[in-house]
């Protein structure tokens, strides 16, 4: 029998979905995967990008859904790669980032969760501050092997990040709004 889901997560990134499913499962929300590729509008605002993606996905999925847009913002690079994090990861990767970052290693991960169900378009933002490591550590997806959250010596790839990540914090805000009071 087909499973029925409370809500869909529209993305082409299965790693993000797996984390989101685990996190929202903890809040009692059963999340389904709507695998889809969305156009990314050119904008410096993650919120505008996420909102636009949520509307595009709803057009195809026709069910209440969330999309997530993230960015890694590095202080010494004036916030680069920020909204271009996905492209930069695909092109220069973690090695390329390590070559660019020298003394000041401060950085933050930002997540926007955007919900759309035709009536409501709500966005929830959270961030995690930290540092870029000096070398690639552990195994993980995306920038997890080079991002050290504040007050830690380990990178996301070596930690149980689902309780501290930008994604966890934004999804927690979302579920506080979404779940009946
Ligand atoms: P977008 O949100 O798909 O536009 O891309 C943001 C990019 O940042 C992703 O493609 C990943 O490379 C990276 N990223 C976002 N969140 C995480 C995370 O939790 N761990 C590691 N990399 C991440």
Tab-separated table of N, CA, C and O in Angstrom, residues 8-26 29-35 66 68 70 113 140-142 144 160-163 165 167-168 171:
chain	number	residue	atom	x	y	z
A	8	UNK	N	5.871	16.984	2.165
A	8	UNK	CA	6.952	16.560	1.269
A	8	UNK	C	8.154	17.502	1.361
A	8	UNK	O	7.997	18.687	1.675
A	9	UNK	N	9.316	16.932	1.081
A	9	UNK	CA	10.567	17.691	1.028
A	9	UNK	C	11.010	17.651	-0.428
A	9	UNK	O	11.345	16.582	-0.950
A	10	UNK	N	10.950	18.792	-1.095
A	10	UNK	CA	11.296	18.830	-2.515
A	10	UNK	C	12.767	19.196	-2.672
A	10	UNK	O	13.211	20.240	-2.183
A	11	UNK	N	13.501	18.316	-3.341
A	11	UNK	CA	14.938	18.557	-3.485
A	11	UNK	C	15.522	17.565	-4.480
A	11	UNK	O	14.907	16.537	-4.780
A	12	UNK	N	16.729	17.865	-4.943
A	12	UNK	CA	17.448	16.858	-5.720
A	12	UNK	C	18.559	16.274	-4.848
A	12	UNK	O	19.318	15.423	-5.270
A	13	UNK	N	18.651	16.768	-3.594
A	13	UNK	CA	19.743	16.365	-2.702
A	13	UNK	C	19.224	15.372	-1.644
A	13	UNK	O	18.557	15.755	-0.680
A	14	UNK	N	19.549	14.099	-1.844
A	14	UNK	CA	19.030	13.053	-0.963
A	14	UNK	C	19.635	13.153	0.451
A	14	UNK	O	18.991	12.785	1.431
A	15	UNK	N	20.863	13.666	0.555
A	15	UNK	CA	21.494	13.824	1.885
A	15	UNK	C	20.684	14.762	2.764
A	15	UNK	O	20.422	14.477	3.927
A	16	UNK	N	20.275	15.888	2.163
A	16	UNK	CA	19.486	16.865	2.919
A	16	UNK	C	18.174	16.244	3.357
A	16	UNK	O	17.735	16.426	4.479
A	17	UNK	N	17.527	15.509	2.435
A	17	UNK	CA	16.245	14.885	2.756
A	17	UNK	C	16.388	13.901	3.915
A	17	UNK	O	15.591	13.908	4.854
A	18	UNK	N	17.423	13.050	3.850
A	18	UNK	CA	17.606	12.043	4.914
A	18	UNK	C	17.745	12.710	6.282
A	18	UNK	O	17.169	12.253	7.262
A	19	UNK	N	18.517	13.805	6.319
A	19	UNK	CA	18.683	14.506	7.600
A	19	UNK	C	17.363	15.119	8.045
A	19	UNK	O	16.961	15.015	9.204
A	20	UNK	N	16.667	15.767	7.093
A	20	UNK	CA	15.399	16.435	7.429
A	20	UNK	C	14.366	15.416	7.904
A	20	UNK	O	13.605	15.677	8.833
A	21	UNK	N	14.346	14.242	7.275
A	21	UNK	CA	13.363	13.210	7.638
A	21	UNK	C	13.589	12.744	9.087
A	21	UNK	O	12.654	12.595	9.860
A	22	UNK	N	14.863	12.552	9.421
A	22	UNK	CA	15.206	12.124	10.776
A	22	UNK	C	14.810	13.199	11.802
A	22	UNK	O	14.207	12.919	12.832
A	23	UNK	N	15.152	14.433	11.470
A	23	UNK	CA	14.888	15.541	12.402
A	23	UNK	C	13.381	15.728	12.591
A	23	UNK	O	12.880	15.749	13.715
A	24	UNK	N	12.638	15.822	11.482
A	24	UNK	CA	11.191	16.058	11.603
A	24	UNK	C	10.471	14.845	12.174
A	24	UNK	O	9.465	14.984	12.871
A	25	UNK	N	10.999	13.643	11.906
A	25	UNK	CA	10.444	12.421	12.508
A	25	UNK	C	10.461	12.549	14.037
A	25	UNK	O	9.522	12.141	14.715
A	26	UNK	N	11.508	13.155	14.557
A	26	UNK	CA	11.636	13.373	16.001
A	26	UNK	C	10.557	14.301	16.546
A	26	UNK	O	10.237	14.267	17.732
A	29	UNK	N	6.593	14.431	12.605
A	29	UNK	CA	6.154	14.758	11.242
A	29	UNK	C	6.745	13.729	10.273
A	29	UNK	O	7.970	13.536	10.229
A	30	UNK	N	5.876	13.078	9.509
A	30	UNK	CA	6.304	12.039	8.570
A	30	UNK	C	6.576	12.684	7.203
A	30	UNK	O	5.656	13.089	6.499
A	31	UNK	N	7.845	12.758	6.842
A	31	UNK	CA	8.266	13.518	5.661
A	31	UNK	C	8.500	12.598	4.462
A	31	UNK	O	9.236	11.616	4.563
A	32	UNK	N	7.895	12.926	3.333
A	32	UNK	CA	8.126	12.186	2.094
A	32	UNK	C	9.104	12.936	1.199
A	32	UNK	O	9.290	14.142	1.353
A	33	UNK	N	9.727	12.205	0.276
A	33	UNK	CA	10.712	12.828	-0.634
A	33	UNK	C	10.056	13.101	-1.977
A	33	UNK	O	9.509	12.181	-2.599
A	34	UNK	N	10.083	14.347	-2.409
A	34	UNK	CA	9.640	14.677	-3.759
A	34	UNK	C	10.892	15.088	-4.520
A	34	UNK	O	11.379	16.213	-4.396
A	35	UNK	N	11.438	14.093	-5.263
A	35	UNK	CA	12.698	14.355	-5.960
A	35	UNK	C	12.423	15.247	-7.153
A	35	UNK	O	11.669	14.859	-8.057
A	66	UNK	N	8.012	21.483	1.801
A	66	UNK	CA	9.076	22.408	2.183
A	66	UNK	C	10.249	22.226	1.226
A	66	UNK	O	10.432	21.145	0.674
A	68	UNK	N	14.547	23.505	1.075
A	68	UNK	CA	15.587	24.107	1.898
A	68	UNK	C	16.641	24.721	1.000
A	68	UNK	O	17.017	24.125	-0.006
A	70	UNK	N	20.510	26.467	1.459
A	70	UNK	CA	21.573	26.688	2.442
A	70	UNK	C	22.729	27.449	1.842
A	70	UNK	O	22.884	27.491	0.625
A	113	UNK	N	14.298	27.214	5.523
A	113	UNK	CA	13.255	26.245	5.194
A	113	UNK	C	12.053	27.063	4.731
A	113	UNK	O	11.581	27.950	5.444
A	140	UNK	N	31.965	12.779	5.013
A	140	UNK	CA	30.624	13.353	5.069
A	140	UNK	C	30.329	14.007	3.748
A	140	UNK	O	31.218	14.128	2.897
A	141	UNK	N	29.120	14.479	3.575
A	141	UNK	CA	28.756	15.098	2.298
A	141	UNK	C	29.006	16.603	2.351
A	141	UNK	O	29.137	17.186	3.422
A	142	UNK	N	29.048	17.209	1.180
A	142	UNK	CA	29.201	18.665	1.074
A	142	UNK	C	30.374	19.188	1.883
A	142	UNK	O	31.467	18.605	1.895
A	144	UNK	N	30.625	19.242	5.088
A	144	UNK	CA	30.722	18.633	6.434
A	144	UNK	C	32.165	18.306	6.842
A	144	UNK	O	32.501	18.429	8.024
A	160	UNK	N	27.479	14.130	15.652
A	160	UNK	CA	26.067	13.860	15.423
A	160	UNK	C	25.409	15.219	15.146
A	160	UNK	O	24.813	15.837	16.030
A	161	UNK	N	25.572	15.705	13.901
A	161	UNK	CA	25.191	17.087	13.588
A	161	UNK	C	23.694	17.337	13.614
A	161	UNK	O	23.252	18.472	13.719
A	162	UNK	N	22.881	16.268	13.555
A	162	UNK	CA	21.426	16.454	13.479
A	162	UNK	C	20.813	17.116	14.705
A	162	UNK	O	19.641	17.445	14.698
A	163	UNK	N	21.600	17.260	15.787
A	163	UNK	CA	21.040	17.947	16.958
A	163	UNK	C	21.562	19.361	17.104
A	163	UNK	O	21.143	20.091	18.001
A	165	UNK	N	22.764	21.244	13.954
A	165	UNK	CA	23.021	21.870	12.657
A	165	UNK	C	22.062	23.022	12.349
A	165	UNK	O	21.005	23.173	12.973
A	167	UNK	N	20.283	23.100	9.807
A	167	UNK	CA	19.070	22.408	9.331
A	167	UNK	C	18.166	22.067	10.514
A	167	UNK	O	16.962	22.306	10.476
A	168	UNK	N	18.751	21.501	11.571
A	168	UNK	CA	17.976	21.149	12.766
A	168	UNK	C	17.280	22.393	13.333
A	168	UNK	O	16.078	22.374	13.630
A	171	UNK	N	14.469	23.641	11.032
A	171	UNK	CA	13.336	22.699	11.032
A	171	UNK	C	12.585	22.740	12.359
A	171	UNK	O	11.369	22.543	12.402
